[in-house]
Structure formats: structure tokens, C-alpha cells
Tab-separated table of C-alpha atoms and ligand atoms in Angstrom:
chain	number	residue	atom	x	y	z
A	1096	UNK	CA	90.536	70.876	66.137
A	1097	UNK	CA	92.196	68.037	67.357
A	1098	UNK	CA	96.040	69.954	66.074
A	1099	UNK	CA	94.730	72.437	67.819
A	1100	UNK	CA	93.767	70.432	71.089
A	1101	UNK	CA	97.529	68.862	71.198
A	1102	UNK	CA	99.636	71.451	70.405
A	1103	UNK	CA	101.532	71.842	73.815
A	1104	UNK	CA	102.501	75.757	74.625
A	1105	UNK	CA	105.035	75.758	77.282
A	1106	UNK	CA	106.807	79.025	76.783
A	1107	UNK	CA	106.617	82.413	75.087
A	1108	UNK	CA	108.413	80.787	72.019
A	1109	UNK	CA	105.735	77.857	71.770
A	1110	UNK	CA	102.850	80.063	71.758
A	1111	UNK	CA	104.297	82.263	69.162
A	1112	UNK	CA	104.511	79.113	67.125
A	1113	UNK	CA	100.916	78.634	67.919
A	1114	UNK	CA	99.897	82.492	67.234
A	1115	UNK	CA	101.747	81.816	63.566
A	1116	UNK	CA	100.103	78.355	62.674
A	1117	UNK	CA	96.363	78.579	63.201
A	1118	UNK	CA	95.058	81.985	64.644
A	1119	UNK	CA	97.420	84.590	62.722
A	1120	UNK	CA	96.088	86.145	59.332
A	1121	UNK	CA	98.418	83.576	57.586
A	1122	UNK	CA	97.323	80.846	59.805
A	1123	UNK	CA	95.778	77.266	59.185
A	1124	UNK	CA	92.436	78.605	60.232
A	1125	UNK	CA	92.439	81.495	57.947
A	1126	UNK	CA	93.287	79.662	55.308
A	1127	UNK	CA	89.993	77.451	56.235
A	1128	UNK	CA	87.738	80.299	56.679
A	1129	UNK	CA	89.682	81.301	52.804
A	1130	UNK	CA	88.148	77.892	51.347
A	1131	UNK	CA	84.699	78.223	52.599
A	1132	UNK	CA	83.721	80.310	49.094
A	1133	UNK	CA	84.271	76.323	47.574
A	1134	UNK	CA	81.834	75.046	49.747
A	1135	UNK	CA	78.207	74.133	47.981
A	1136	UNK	CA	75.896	76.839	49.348
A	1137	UNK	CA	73.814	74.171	50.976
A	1138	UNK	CA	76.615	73.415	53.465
A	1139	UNK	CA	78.141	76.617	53.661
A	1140	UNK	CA	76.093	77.567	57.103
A	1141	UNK	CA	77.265	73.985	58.723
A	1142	UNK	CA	80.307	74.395	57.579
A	1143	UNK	CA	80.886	77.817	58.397
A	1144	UNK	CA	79.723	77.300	62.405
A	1145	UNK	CA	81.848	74.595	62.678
A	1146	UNK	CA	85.191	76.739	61.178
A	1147	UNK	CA	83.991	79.575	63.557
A	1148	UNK	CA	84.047	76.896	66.729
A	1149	UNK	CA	87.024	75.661	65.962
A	1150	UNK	CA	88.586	79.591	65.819
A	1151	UNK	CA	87.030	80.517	69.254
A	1152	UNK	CA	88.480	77.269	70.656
A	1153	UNK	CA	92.050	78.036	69.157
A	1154	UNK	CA	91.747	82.023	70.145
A	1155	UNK	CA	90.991	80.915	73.827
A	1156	UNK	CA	93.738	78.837	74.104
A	1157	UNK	CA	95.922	81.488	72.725
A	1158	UNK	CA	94.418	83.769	75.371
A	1159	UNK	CA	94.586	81.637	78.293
A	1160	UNK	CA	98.587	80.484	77.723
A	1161	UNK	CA	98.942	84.497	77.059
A	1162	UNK	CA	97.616	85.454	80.645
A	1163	UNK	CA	98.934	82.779	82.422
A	1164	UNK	CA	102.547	84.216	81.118
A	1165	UNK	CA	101.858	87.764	81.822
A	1166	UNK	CA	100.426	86.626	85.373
A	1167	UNK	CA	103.957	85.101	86.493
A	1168	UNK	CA	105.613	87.983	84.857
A	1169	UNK	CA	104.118	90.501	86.840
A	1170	UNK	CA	103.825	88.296	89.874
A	1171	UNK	CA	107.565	88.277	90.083
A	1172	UNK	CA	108.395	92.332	89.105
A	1173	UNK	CA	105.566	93.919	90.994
A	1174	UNK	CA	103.887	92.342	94.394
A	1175	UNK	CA	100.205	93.446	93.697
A	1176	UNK	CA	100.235	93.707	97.418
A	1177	UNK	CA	102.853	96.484	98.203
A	1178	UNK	CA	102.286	96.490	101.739
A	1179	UNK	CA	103.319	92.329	101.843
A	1180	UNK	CA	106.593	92.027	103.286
A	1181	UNK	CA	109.546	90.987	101.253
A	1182	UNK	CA	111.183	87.427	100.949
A	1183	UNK	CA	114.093	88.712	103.603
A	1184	UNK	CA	114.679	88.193	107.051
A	1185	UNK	CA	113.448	91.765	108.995
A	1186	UNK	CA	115.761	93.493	110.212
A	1187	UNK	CA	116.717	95.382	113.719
A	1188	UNK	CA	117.306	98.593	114.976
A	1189	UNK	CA	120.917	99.758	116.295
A	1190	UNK	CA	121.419	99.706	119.713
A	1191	UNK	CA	122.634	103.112	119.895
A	1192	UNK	CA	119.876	104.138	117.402
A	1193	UNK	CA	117.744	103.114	120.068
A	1194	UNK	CA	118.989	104.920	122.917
A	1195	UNK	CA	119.650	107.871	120.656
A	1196	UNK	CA	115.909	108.023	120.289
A	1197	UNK	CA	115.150	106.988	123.769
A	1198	UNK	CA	117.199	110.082	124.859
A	1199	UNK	CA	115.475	112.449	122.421
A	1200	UNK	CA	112.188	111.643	123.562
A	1201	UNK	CA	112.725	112.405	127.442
A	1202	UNK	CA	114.227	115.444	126.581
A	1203	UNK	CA	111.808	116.311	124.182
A	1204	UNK	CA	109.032	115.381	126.930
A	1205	UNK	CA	110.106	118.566	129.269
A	1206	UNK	CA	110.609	120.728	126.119
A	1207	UNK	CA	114.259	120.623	124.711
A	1208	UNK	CA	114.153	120.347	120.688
A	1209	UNK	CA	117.491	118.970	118.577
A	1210	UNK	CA	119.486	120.780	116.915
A	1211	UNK	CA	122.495	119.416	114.732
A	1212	UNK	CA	125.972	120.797	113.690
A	1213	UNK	CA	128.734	119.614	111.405
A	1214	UNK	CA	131.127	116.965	111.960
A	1215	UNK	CA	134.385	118.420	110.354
A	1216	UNK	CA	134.893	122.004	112.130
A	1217	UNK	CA	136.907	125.001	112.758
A	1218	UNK	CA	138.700	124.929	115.594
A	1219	UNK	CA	136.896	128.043	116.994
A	1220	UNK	CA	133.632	126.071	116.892
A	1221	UNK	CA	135.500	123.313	118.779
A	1222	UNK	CA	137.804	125.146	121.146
A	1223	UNK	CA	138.197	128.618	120.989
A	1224	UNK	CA	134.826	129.733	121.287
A	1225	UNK	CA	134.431	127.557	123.963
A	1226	UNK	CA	137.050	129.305	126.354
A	1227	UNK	CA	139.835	127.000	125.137
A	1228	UNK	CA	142.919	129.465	125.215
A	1229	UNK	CA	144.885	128.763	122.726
A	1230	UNK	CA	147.702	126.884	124.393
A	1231	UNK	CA	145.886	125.260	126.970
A	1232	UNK	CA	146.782	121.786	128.067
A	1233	UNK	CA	142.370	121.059	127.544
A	1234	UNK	CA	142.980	121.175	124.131
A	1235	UNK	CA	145.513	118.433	124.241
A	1236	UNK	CA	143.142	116.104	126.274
A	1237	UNK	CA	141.040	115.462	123.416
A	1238	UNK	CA	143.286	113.864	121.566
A	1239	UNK	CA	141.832	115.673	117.876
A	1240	UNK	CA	142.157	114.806	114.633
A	1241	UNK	CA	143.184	117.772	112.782
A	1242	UNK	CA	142.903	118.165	108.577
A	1243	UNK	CA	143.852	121.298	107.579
A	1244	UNK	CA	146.047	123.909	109.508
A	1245	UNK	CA	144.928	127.272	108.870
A	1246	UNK	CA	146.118	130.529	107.306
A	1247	UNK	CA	147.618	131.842	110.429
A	1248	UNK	CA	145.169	131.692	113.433
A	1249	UNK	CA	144.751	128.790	115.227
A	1250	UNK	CA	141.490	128.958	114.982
A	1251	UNK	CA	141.270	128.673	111.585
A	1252	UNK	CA	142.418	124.882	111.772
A	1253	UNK	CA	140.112	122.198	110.141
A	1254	UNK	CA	139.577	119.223	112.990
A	1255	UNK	CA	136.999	116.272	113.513
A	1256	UNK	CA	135.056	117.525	116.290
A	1257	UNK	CA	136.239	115.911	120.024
A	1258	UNK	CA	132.160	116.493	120.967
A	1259	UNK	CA	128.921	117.782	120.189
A	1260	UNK	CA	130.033	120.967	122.112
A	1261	UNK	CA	130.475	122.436	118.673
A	1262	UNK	CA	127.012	122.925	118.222
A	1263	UNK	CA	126.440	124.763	121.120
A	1264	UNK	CA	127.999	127.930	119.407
A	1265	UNK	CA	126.548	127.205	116.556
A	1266	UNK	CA	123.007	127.444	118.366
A	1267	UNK	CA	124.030	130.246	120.184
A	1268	UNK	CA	125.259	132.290	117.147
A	1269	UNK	CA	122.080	131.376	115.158
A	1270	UNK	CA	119.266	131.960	117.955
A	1271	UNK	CA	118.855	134.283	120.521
A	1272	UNK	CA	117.374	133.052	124.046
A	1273	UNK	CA	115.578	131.124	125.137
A	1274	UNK	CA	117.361	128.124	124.115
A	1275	UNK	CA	116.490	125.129	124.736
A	1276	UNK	CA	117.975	122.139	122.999
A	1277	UNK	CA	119.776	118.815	122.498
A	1278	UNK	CA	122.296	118.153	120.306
A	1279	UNK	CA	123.232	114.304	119.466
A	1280	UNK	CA	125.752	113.122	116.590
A	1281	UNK	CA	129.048	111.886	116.286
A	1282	UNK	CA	132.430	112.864	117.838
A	1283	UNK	CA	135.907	111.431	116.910
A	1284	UNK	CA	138.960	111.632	119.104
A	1285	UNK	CA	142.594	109.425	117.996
A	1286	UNK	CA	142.582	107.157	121.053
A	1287	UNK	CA	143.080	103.420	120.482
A	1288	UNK	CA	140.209	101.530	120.684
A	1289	UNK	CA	139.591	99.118	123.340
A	1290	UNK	CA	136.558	97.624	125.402
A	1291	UNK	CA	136.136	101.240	126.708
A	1292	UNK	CA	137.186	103.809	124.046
A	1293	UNK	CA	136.774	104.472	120.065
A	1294	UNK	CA	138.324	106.864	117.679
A	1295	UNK	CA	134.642	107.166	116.910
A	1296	UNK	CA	131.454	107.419	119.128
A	1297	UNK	CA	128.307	109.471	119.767
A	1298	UNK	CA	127.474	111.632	122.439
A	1299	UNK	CA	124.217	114.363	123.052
A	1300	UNK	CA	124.767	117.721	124.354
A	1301	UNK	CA	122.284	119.572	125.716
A	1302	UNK	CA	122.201	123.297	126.449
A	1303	UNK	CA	119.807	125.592	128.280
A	1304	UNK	CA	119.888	129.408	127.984
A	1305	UNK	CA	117.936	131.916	129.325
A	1306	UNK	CA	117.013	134.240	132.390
A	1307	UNK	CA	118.010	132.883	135.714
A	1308	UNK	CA	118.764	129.296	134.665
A	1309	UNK	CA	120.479	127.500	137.841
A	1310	UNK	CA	122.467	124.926	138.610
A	1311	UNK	CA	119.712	123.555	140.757
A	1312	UNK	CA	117.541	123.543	137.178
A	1313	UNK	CA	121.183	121.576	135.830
A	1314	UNK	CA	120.309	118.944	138.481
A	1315	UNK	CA	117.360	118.552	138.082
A	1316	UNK	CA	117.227	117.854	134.506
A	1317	UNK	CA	120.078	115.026	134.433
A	1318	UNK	CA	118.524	113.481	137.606
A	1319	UNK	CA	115.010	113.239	136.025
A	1320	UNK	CA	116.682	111.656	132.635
A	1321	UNK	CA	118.212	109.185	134.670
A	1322	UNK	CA	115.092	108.093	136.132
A	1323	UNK	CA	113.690	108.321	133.186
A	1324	UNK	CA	116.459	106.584	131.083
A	1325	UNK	CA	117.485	103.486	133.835
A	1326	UNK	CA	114.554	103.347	136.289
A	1327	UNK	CA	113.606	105.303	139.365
A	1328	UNK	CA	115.670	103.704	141.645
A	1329	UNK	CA	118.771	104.437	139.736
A	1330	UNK	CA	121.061	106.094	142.204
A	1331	UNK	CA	123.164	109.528	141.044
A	1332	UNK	CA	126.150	111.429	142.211
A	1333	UNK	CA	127.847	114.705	141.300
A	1334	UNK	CA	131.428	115.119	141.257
A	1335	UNK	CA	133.627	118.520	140.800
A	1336	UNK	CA	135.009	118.931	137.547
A	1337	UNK	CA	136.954	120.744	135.197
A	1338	UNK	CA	135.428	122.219	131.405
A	1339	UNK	CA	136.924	124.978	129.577
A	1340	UNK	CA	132.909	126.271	128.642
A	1341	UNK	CA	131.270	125.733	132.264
A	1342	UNK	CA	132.002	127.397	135.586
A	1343	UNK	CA	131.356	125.612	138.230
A	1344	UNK	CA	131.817	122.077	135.916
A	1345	UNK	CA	130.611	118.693	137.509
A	1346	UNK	CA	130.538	115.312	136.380
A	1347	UNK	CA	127.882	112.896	137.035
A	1348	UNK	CA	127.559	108.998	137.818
A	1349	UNK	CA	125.169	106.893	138.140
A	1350	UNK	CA	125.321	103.592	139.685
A	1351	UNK	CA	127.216	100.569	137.512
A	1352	UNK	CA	123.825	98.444	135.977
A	1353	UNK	CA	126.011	96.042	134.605
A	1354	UNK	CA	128.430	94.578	137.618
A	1355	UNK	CA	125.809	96.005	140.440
A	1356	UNK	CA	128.325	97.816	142.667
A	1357	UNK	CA	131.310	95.273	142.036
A	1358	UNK	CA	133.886	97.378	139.798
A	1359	UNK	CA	134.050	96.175	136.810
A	1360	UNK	CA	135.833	96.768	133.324
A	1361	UNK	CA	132.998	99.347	132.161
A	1362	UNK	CA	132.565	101.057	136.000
A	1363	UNK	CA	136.394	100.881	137.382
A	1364	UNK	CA	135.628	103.171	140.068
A	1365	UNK	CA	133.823	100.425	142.564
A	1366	UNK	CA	130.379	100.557	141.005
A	1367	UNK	CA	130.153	104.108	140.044
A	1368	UNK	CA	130.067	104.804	136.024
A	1369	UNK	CA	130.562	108.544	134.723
A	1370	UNK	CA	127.665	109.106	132.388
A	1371	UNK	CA	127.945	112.956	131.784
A	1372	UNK	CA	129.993	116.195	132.183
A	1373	UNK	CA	128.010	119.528	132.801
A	1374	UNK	CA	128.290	122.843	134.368
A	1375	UNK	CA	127.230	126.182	134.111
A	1376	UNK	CA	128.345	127.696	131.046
A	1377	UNK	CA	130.633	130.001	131.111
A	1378	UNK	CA	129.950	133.738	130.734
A	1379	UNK	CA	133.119	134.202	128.126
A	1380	UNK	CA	131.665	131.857	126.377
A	1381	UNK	CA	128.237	133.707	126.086
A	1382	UNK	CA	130.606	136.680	125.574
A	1383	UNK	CA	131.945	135.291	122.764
A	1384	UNK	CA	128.632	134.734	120.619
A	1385	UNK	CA	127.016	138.171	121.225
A	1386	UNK	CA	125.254	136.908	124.585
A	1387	UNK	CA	124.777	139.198	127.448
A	1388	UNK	CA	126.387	136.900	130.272
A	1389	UNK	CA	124.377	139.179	132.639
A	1390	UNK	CA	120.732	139.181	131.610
A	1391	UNK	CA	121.591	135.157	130.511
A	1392	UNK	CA	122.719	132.315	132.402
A	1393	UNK	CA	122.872	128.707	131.089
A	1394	UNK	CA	123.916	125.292	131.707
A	1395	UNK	CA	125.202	122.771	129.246
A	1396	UNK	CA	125.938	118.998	129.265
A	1397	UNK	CA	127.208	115.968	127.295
A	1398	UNK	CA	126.945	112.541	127.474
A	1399	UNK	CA	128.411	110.021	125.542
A	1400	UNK	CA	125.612	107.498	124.097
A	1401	UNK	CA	127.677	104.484	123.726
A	1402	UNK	CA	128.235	104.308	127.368
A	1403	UNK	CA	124.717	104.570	128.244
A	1404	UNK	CA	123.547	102.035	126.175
A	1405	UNK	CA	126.275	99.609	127.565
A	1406	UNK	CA	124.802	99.977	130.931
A	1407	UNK	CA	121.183	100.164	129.519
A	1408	UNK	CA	122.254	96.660	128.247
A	1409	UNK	CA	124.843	95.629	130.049
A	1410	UNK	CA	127.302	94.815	127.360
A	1411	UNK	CA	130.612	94.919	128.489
A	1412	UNK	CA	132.613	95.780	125.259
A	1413	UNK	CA	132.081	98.705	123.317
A	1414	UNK	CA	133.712	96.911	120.456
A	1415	UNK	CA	130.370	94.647	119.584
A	1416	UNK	CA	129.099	97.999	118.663
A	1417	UNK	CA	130.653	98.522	115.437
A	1418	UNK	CA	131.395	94.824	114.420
A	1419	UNK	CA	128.133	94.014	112.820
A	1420	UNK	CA	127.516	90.722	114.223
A	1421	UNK	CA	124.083	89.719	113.663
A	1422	UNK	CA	124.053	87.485	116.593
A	1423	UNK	CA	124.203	91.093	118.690
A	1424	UNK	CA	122.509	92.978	116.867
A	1425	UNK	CA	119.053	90.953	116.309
A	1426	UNK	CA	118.859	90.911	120.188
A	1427	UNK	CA	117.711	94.437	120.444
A	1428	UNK	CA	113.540	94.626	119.281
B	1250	LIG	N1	132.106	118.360	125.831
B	1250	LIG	C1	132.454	117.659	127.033
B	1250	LIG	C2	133.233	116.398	126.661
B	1250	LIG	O1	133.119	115.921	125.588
B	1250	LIG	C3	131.239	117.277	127.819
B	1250	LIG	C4	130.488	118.468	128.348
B	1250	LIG	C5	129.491	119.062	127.634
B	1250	LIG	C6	130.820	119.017	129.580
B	1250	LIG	C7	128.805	120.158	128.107
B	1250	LIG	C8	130.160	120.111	130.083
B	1250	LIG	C9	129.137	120.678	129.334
B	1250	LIG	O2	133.999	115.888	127.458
């Protein structure tokens, strides 16, 4: 008992060395119990409850060190609370993620759904279903990245969309009317990057189709994101524009959030920032997915998300965006 009392089991090995010298079938113990046939009958009972003790006290040892080792094992492999955090730092979410799902749930709010598209494309999906002719100066603004040239027709070449716009044919050669939905992903266009411009950013289209959709509607829906988006006293502007895929084509501002009516790198244009192109869309382009441009009107728009974050945040270089700096990005909760 007393062998028993001092033997020390510190690790796996140790109380295998145990198991092997007193409780296992070859053990001191049952050796013991093996000898009790030599003991005078009188003594045999005394004898006997004194062996078994001493095997209950060496079996319980053996049982506690045995639990104690599984405990720690499974203490480190599975939490047995899986909802407990982990031992890292939480993280944050993305700026842009943010905003992303900001912008999603206004438009959701007044009924638009989102629809996605792919980010390598036919040129018809980027241009020439969107009233791009094919050797139209538009096409060159966009600065593309084109992978594949076709077999013959242009539009056959393989590009990295300029913008979501893609996916506005897509929608339109999927679904008939009423359509009513917003688009957001990623866009790529071979520009050098600066405080102000990537080769690769996000934007959200959204498109509208169906009987007598105005431009007043148009208005109306990228005034009350605005609100929405920077605050009600956010002041807006429409400009004339030019798209290939909307006739009449505007462009609207808002006013700069980050130098307050200054000019400043992001706003250049003495405290008005662009936030979005739009227009009507144009009938060819209905035309030229199998929708009747005169029971159907529509308007479209796109805005990039990058820029309305910066002035959601006022960060002044689009840069921090994509450098993974935790200092930035544990600011936004
Ligand atoms: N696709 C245009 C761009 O990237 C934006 C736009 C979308 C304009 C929809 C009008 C309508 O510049």
C-alpha cells in the first residue's frame, strides 16, 4: 500500500508503468491475491479484505491519473462549449463590405432584389449589347482588360468587365418585366492606381424595367438612397451626361462629406463629388434582348462603392482600401 501510495504518475508513460506493476493481470497485486490459497484458513477472510483494499485503492488511483489525462486532452481538441469564443483577437468587417450591405438593404427596402453576373465576359455582354458600336470612342474610355480575342466578331472578345452593366443584359435576357433589381460586384479597368482610381473596384447597378417607368421615378430613387445612405440633409445635383445604354444619361453628385464644400483631392470640383451615372435606358438596348422598347421603358444606374464609402467615412485615399492595415481596418464596427 504504501508502493502504491508513492508511486508518482506524471504522464501517460508513468501510469502505464503503474497499470503494469500492481493492477494488470501480471501485476504485484495479482500476484498477492495468487498467494492467498497459502494463507491458514483462519486468516484467509482478514487477509483477503485487506488485499481487496489495497486493489480498490491502487484501481482508483489508476482511474483518477486516467481522467485527469483524458480531461486536458479533450479540453485542448474540443471546447465543450462550442459557442465560447476562440483564443484570437475578433475580427472586423470590410469597409466596403459594409456599405455593400448598407446599399442592398435601402434598395431592398423599396423592393429591388440582387442579381449577380460574371466577372470575365464577352464583349457583347459588356459593350455591344449595350449600344456600344463597335468602333466607338466609349469603348476606349474604359480602359478594358481584354483576354482572349475572338473568332472573328468583336463581340466575341473575352474582357474583365469595365462595370456591373454586364448584368443588366444578363437580367434582361433571363427575365421578362417587371424588373426590378440591383446588381453589386466587382469591375476592373487598366488605369494606374492612385488616391482616386484602381485597376480594381466595386460598383452596384441598378435597373428598373417595366410599363411607364420615368425619369422622374430615376430621381426619385437615387435621391431617396442618398438620404438614406448620408443623411437627410445631404444635398444632390444632376448633371447631363453621356452613356452608350441610356438616353437622356445624367450624372449625379452629392455634396463632398469629407472637405465640406472646400475641393478637395476626393471632390475636385469645389465640393461636389460624382457618386453615380444613370439615365433612361436605351430602347436599342431593350431591342437588343427581345424587349419591346414600346410597351417597356426603364432606367438604369451605377455607382461605384468605393467612392461612397470614402465619403461615408471620409477617408481620403482609396489606397487604404486594399492594403490590409489593421490599424484601418479595426476602426469600422
Ligand atoms: N456603367 C456606367 C459606368 O461604369 C455607369 C452607369 C450605369 C451609367 C447605368 C448609366 C446607367 O460608368
Amino acid at each position: 500500500r504504501e508502493e502504491i501510495e508513492a508511486f508518482v504518475i506524471e504522464n501517460e508513460q508513468t501510469l502505464e508503468q503503474f497499470r503494469i506493476q500492481f493492477v494488470g493481470r501480471k501485476g504485484r497485486l495479482a500476484e498477492l491475491f495468487e498467494g492467498l490459497k497459502d494463507v491458514p484458513n483462519e486468516l484467509k477472510r482478514e487477509v483477503g479484505q485487506a488485499l481487496n483494499a489495497v486493489k480498490n485503492a491502487a484501481e482508483e488511483k489508476f482511474q483518477n491519473a486516467q481522467e485527469s489525462f483524458n480531461s486536458k486532452k479533450s479540453k485542448v481538441e474540443i471546447p465543450s462549449d462550442l459557442t465560447l469564443s476562440g483564443p484570437f483577437a475578433q475580427g472586423t468587417m470590410h469597409p466596403l463590405t459594409l456599405v455593400r450591405e448598407r446599399i442592398i438593404e435601402i434598395f431592398n427596402r423599396i423592393g429591388f432584389s440582387v442579381s449577380d453576373g460574371p466577372e470575365i465576359e464577352k464583349d457583347f455582354y459588356n459593350f455591344t449589347a449595350l449600344n456600344f458600336p463597335e468602333n466607338h470612342p466609349a469603348r476606349e474610355m474604359q480602359d478594358t482588360f481584354f483576354i482572349e480575342k475572338g473568332k472573328g466578331a468583336v463581340q466575341d472578345d473575352v474582357l474583365l468587365r469595365t462595370h456591373t452593366s454586364n448584368v443588366q443584359i444578363r437580367l434582361m435576357e433571363y427575365q421578362k418585366p417587371p424588373i426590378r433589381s440591383i446588381m453589386p460586384g466587382r469591375v476592373f479597368r487598366n488605369e494606374a492606381i492612385s488616391a482616386r482610381a484602381h485597376c480594381l473596384f466595386h460598383q452596384v447597378e441598378g435597373l428598373y424595367v417595366d410599363k411607364k417607368v420615368s425619369f422622374k421615378d430615376l430621381k426619385d430613387t437615387l435621391y431617396h438612397f442618398a438620404k438614406e445612405m448620408f443623411g437627410k440633409d445631404t444635398k444632390v445635383r444632376f448633371r447631363p451626361s453621356y452613356f452608350p445604354f441610356t438616353e437622356p444619361s445624367a450624372e449625379m453628385d452629392i455634396t463632398c462629406l469629407i472637405c465640406k464644400g472646400e475641393g478637395c483631392n476626393v471632390c475636385k470640383q469645389a465640393g461636389w463629388v460624382e457618386i453615380a451615372g444613370a439615365g433612361m435606358v436605351d430602347p436599342n438596348v431593350l431591342e437588343n434582348v427581345g424587349i419591346d422598347s414600346k410597351e417597356y421603358t426603364g432606367f438604369a444606374f451605377g455607382m461605384g462603392i468605393e467612392r461612397i464609402t470614402m465619403l461615408k467615412y471620409q477617408i481620403k485615399d482609396l489606397r487604404l482600401f486594399t492594403e490590409n492595415d489593421v490599424r484601418f481596418l479595426k476602426q469600422f464596427n
